[in-house]
Amino acid sequence: MSHYCELLARKAGLSPDRCDLIRTASPMHDIGKIGTPDHVLLKPGKFTQEEFGVIAQHAEIGYRILSGSDAELLKVAAVIAYTHHERFDGTGYPRGLQGDTIPIEGRIAAIADAFDALTTRRVYKPAFDLSHAIELMLKHRNEHFDPELLDVFVASSDELARIHKQYADPVNPNPISAL
């Protein structure tokens, strides 16, 4: 996810130092999940409304963990943790921010996190191929994501494929052999 963030930040014209800072800070985006019970976090199916409320707290928990430091890295990480689930149309959480009121770091992380989640195998779903993930994200272009940033991201498909290939989790067809 961090390399997707760095790529998008660079393609969006942010300074090299800011791109590096976003790459370094973005892996902390879900640190607040440390406060989420495993029975919710690892649930293989759809969340109930109550469970969604529990999981949604991770953005604020992450912000509280990371904020308060004078270190620029932790300041950026706190912003990303707090805003990566905000949606461009204002329907996200935790604050329902809309459009450009969402810091660019959060808008970048939202795109990178969604792409990474779609293209990575999870306990509740298989990995989608890159083109299918992009297709799904484009369906929510003006709702979930900053449309201009998403267009920049999609236009970088060759680089996305390179990053995905380089950092994808290996799939072991026989998990018993790993023991």
Tab-separated table of C-alpha atoms in Angstrom:
chain	number	residue	atom	x	y	z
A	1	MET	CA	0.000	0.000	0.000
A	2	SER	CA	2.828	2.401	0.817
A	3	HIS	CA	4.356	2.103	-2.657
A	4	TYR	CA	0.983	2.791	-4.281
A	5	CYS	CA	0.730	5.891	-2.069
A	6	GLU	CA	4.188	7.056	-3.082
A	7	LEU	CA	3.451	6.488	-6.773
A	8	LEU	CA	0.198	8.443	-6.622
A	9	ALA	CA	1.759	11.268	-4.597
A	10	ARG	CA	4.574	11.550	-7.155
A	11	LYS	CA	2.190	11.451	-10.127
A	12	ALA	CA	0.021	14.090	-8.411
A	13	GLY	CA	3.027	16.418	-8.350
A	14	LEU	CA	3.909	16.418	-4.663
A	15	SER	CA	7.526	17.123	-3.747
A	16	PRO	CA	9.930	14.170	-3.503
A	17	ASP	CA	10.252	14.737	0.262
A	18	ARG	CA	6.453	14.731	0.698
A	19	CYS	CA	6.144	11.574	-1.432
A	20	ASP	CA	8.729	9.828	0.724
A	21	LEU	CA	6.987	10.990	3.898
A	22	ILE	CA	3.633	9.653	2.663
A	23	ARG	CA	5.250	6.331	1.719
A	24	THR	CA	6.821	6.033	5.155
A	25	ALA	CA	3.707	7.139	7.087
A	26	SER	CA	1.049	5.215	5.150
A	27	PRO	CA	1.752	1.740	6.618
A	28	MET	CA	0.420	3.119	9.916
A	29	HIS	CA	-3.005	3.865	8.388
A	30	ASP	CA	-4.736	0.978	10.199
A	31	ILE	CA	-2.819	1.113	13.491
A	32	GLY	CA	-6.123	1.841	15.235
A	33	LYS	CA	-7.257	-1.702	14.471
A	34	ILE	CA	-5.201	-2.692	17.498
A	35	GLY	CA	-8.293	-1.574	19.423
A	36	THR	CA	-10.674	-3.747	17.381
A	37	PRO	CA	-11.660	-7.146	18.812
A	38	ASP	CA	-10.455	-10.115	16.727
A	39	HIS	CA	-13.977	-11.523	16.351
A	40	VAL	CA	-14.866	-8.363	14.403
A	41	LEU	CA	-11.533	-7.802	12.680
A	42	LEU	CA	-11.274	-11.361	11.342
A	43	LYS	CA	-14.944	-11.911	10.541
A	44	PRO	CA	-15.209	-13.600	7.136
A	45	GLY	CA	-18.645	-12.219	6.224
A	46	LYS	CA	-20.420	-8.899	6.069
A	47	PHE	CA	-20.438	-6.763	9.215
A	48	THR	CA	-23.627	-6.090	11.138
A	49	GLN	CA	-24.387	-2.425	11.769
A	50	GLU	CA	-23.006	-2.788	15.299
A	51	GLU	CA	-19.813	-4.499	14.062
A	52	PHE	CA	-19.314	-1.796	11.448
A	53	GLY	CA	-19.563	0.800	14.206
A	54	VAL	CA	-16.822	-1.030	16.092
A	55	ILE	CA	-14.508	-1.326	13.076
A	56	ALA	CA	-15.138	2.298	12.092
A	57	GLN	CA	-13.621	3.427	15.387
A	58	HIS	CA	-10.163	2.371	14.185
A	59	ALA	CA	-9.677	5.641	12.302
A	60	GLU	CA	-10.161	7.720	15.426
A	61	ILE	CA	-8.193	5.283	17.606
A	62	GLY	CA	-5.310	5.443	15.126
A	63	TYR	CA	-5.414	9.218	15.127
A	64	ARG	CA	-5.286	9.314	18.928
A	65	ILE	CA	-2.330	6.910	18.962
A	66	LEU	CA	-0.337	8.891	16.397
A	67	SER	CA	-1.252	12.510	17.130
A	68	GLY	CA	0.428	14.760	19.636
A	69	SER	CA	3.963	14.266	18.386
A	70	ASP	CA	6.134	16.995	16.925
A	71	ALA	CA	7.620	14.487	14.470
A	72	GLU	CA	6.442	15.225	10.926
A	73	LEU	CA	6.253	11.500	10.135
A	74	LEU	CA	3.775	10.888	12.949
A	75	LYS	CA	1.767	14.005	12.069
A	76	VAL	CA	1.304	12.738	8.515
A	77	ALA	CA	0.593	9.207	9.756
A	78	ALA	CA	-2.091	10.602	12.093
A	79	VAL	CA	-3.755	12.477	9.219
A	80	ILE	CA	-3.710	9.348	7.046
A	81	ALA	CA	-5.069	7.143	9.843
A	82	TYR	CA	-7.871	9.628	10.542
A	83	THR	CA	-8.917	10.383	6.961
A	84	HIS	CA	-8.302	7.309	4.788
A	85	HIS	CA	-11.961	6.206	5.156
A	86	GLU	CA	-13.434	9.593	4.307
A	87	ARG	CA	-15.231	9.544	0.961
A	88	PHE	CA	-15.094	12.236	-1.663
A	89	ASP	CA	-18.894	12.612	-1.583
A	90	GLY	CA	-18.952	13.108	2.198
A	91	THR	CA	-20.392	9.697	3.150
A	92	GLY	CA	-17.214	8.346	4.746
A	93	TYR	CA	-16.073	8.233	8.347
A	94	PRO	CA	-15.197	9.305	10.987
A	95	ARG	CA	-16.145	12.941	10.227
A	96	GLY	CA	-17.966	12.842	6.895
A	97	LEU	CA	-15.470	15.157	5.216
A	98	GLN	CA	-16.111	15.930	1.561
A	99	GLY	CA	-14.012	16.777	-1.481
A	100	ASP	CA	-10.917	18.861	-0.934
A	101	THR	CA	-11.662	19.195	2.798
A	102	ILE	CA	-10.160	15.700	3.006
A	103	PRO	CA	-6.386	16.197	3.228
A	104	ILE	CA	-4.573	15.024	0.111
A	105	GLU	CA	-2.709	12.413	2.169
A	106	GLY	CA	-6.050	10.849	3.123
A	107	ARG	CA	-7.363	10.975	-0.451
A	108	ILE	CA	-4.185	9.304	-1.698
A	109	ALA	CA	-4.291	6.639	1.021
A	110	ALA	CA	-7.985	5.930	0.337
A	111	ILE	CA	-7.204	5.042	-3.277
A	112	ALA	CA	-4.073	3.038	-2.458
A	113	ASP	CA	-5.763	1.184	0.418
A	114	ALA	CA	-8.806	0.251	-1.672
A	115	PHE	CA	-6.631	-0.964	-4.544
A	116	ASP	CA	-4.443	-2.969	-2.187
A	117	ALA	CA	-7.486	-4.481	-0.450
A	118	LEU	CA	-9.059	-5.471	-3.764
A	119	THR	CA	-5.881	-7.017	-5.189
A	120	THR	CA	-4.850	-8.882	-2.043
A	121	ARG	CA	-6.352	-12.146	-0.814
A	122	ARG	CA	-8.235	-11.772	2.467
A	123	VAL	CA	-9.867	-14.312	4.790
A	124	TYR	CA	-13.231	-13.274	3.352
A	125	LYS	CA	-12.386	-12.937	-0.377
A	126	PRO	CA	-9.932	-13.892	-3.110
A	127	ALA	CA	-7.620	-11.342	-4.711
A	128	PHE	CA	-9.049	-9.604	-7.772
A	129	ASP	CA	-6.847	-9.068	-10.791
A	130	LEU	CA	-5.633	-5.520	-11.300
A	131	SER	CA	-7.953	-4.646	-14.175
A	132	HIS	CA	-11.024	-5.837	-12.258
A	133	ALA	CA	-9.946	-3.844	-9.187
A	134	ILE	CA	-9.541	-0.701	-11.299
A	135	GLU	CA	-12.936	-1.306	-12.917
A	136	LEU	CA	-14.584	-1.580	-9.478
A	137	MET	CA	-12.875	1.574	-8.258
A	138	LEU	CA	-13.905	3.547	-11.342
A	139	LYS	CA	-17.546	2.717	-10.559
A	140	HIS	CA	-17.103	4.789	-7.390
A	141	ARG	CA	-15.005	7.506	-9.024
A	142	ASN	CA	-17.038	10.491	-7.823
A	143	GLU	CA	-18.368	8.903	-4.646
A	144	HIS	CA	-15.571	7.211	-2.731
A	145	PHE	CA	-12.535	8.672	-4.444
A	146	ASP	CA	-11.120	11.979	-5.596
A	147	PRO	CA	-11.862	11.669	-9.332
A	148	GLU	CA	-8.745	13.537	-10.461
A	149	LEU	CA	-6.439	11.477	-8.248
A	150	LEU	CA	-8.152	8.253	-9.304
A	151	ASP	CA	-7.618	9.149	-12.965
A	152	VAL	CA	-3.913	9.744	-12.255
A	153	PHE	CA	-3.734	6.409	-10.411
A	154	VAL	CA	-5.459	4.469	-13.210
A	155	ALA	CA	-3.215	6.102	-15.830
A	156	SER	CA	-0.266	4.561	-13.972
A	157	SER	CA	-1.439	0.973	-14.552
A	158	ASP	CA	1.946	-0.270	-15.799
A	159	GLU	CA	3.652	0.981	-12.648
A	160	LEU	CA	0.831	-0.406	-10.492
A	161	ALA	CA	1.366	-3.825	-12.067
A	162	ARG	CA	5.113	-3.614	-11.410
A	163	ILE	CA	4.565	-2.699	-7.752
A	164	HIS	CA	1.933	-5.407	-7.342
A	165	LYS	CA	4.210	-8.043	-8.825
A	166	GLN	CA	7.148	-6.950	-6.680
A	167	TYR	CA	5.281	-6.815	-3.364
A	168	ALA	CA	2.360	-9.235	-3.739
A	169	ASP	CA	1.980	-11.848	-1.036
A	170	PRO	CA	3.001	-15.245	-2.362
A	171	VAL	CA	0.115	-17.672	-2.479
A	172	ASN	CA	1.005	-21.105	-1.165
A	173	PRO	CA	-1.361	-23.625	-2.794
A	174	ASN	CA	-0.504	-26.160	-0.084
A	175	PRO	CA	-0.489	-24.337	3.271
A	176	ILE	CA	0.329	-27.558	5.166
A	177	SER	CA	3.708	-27.707	3.408
A	178	ALA	CA	4.607	-24.367	4.984
A	179	LEU	CA	4.569	-26.002	8.423
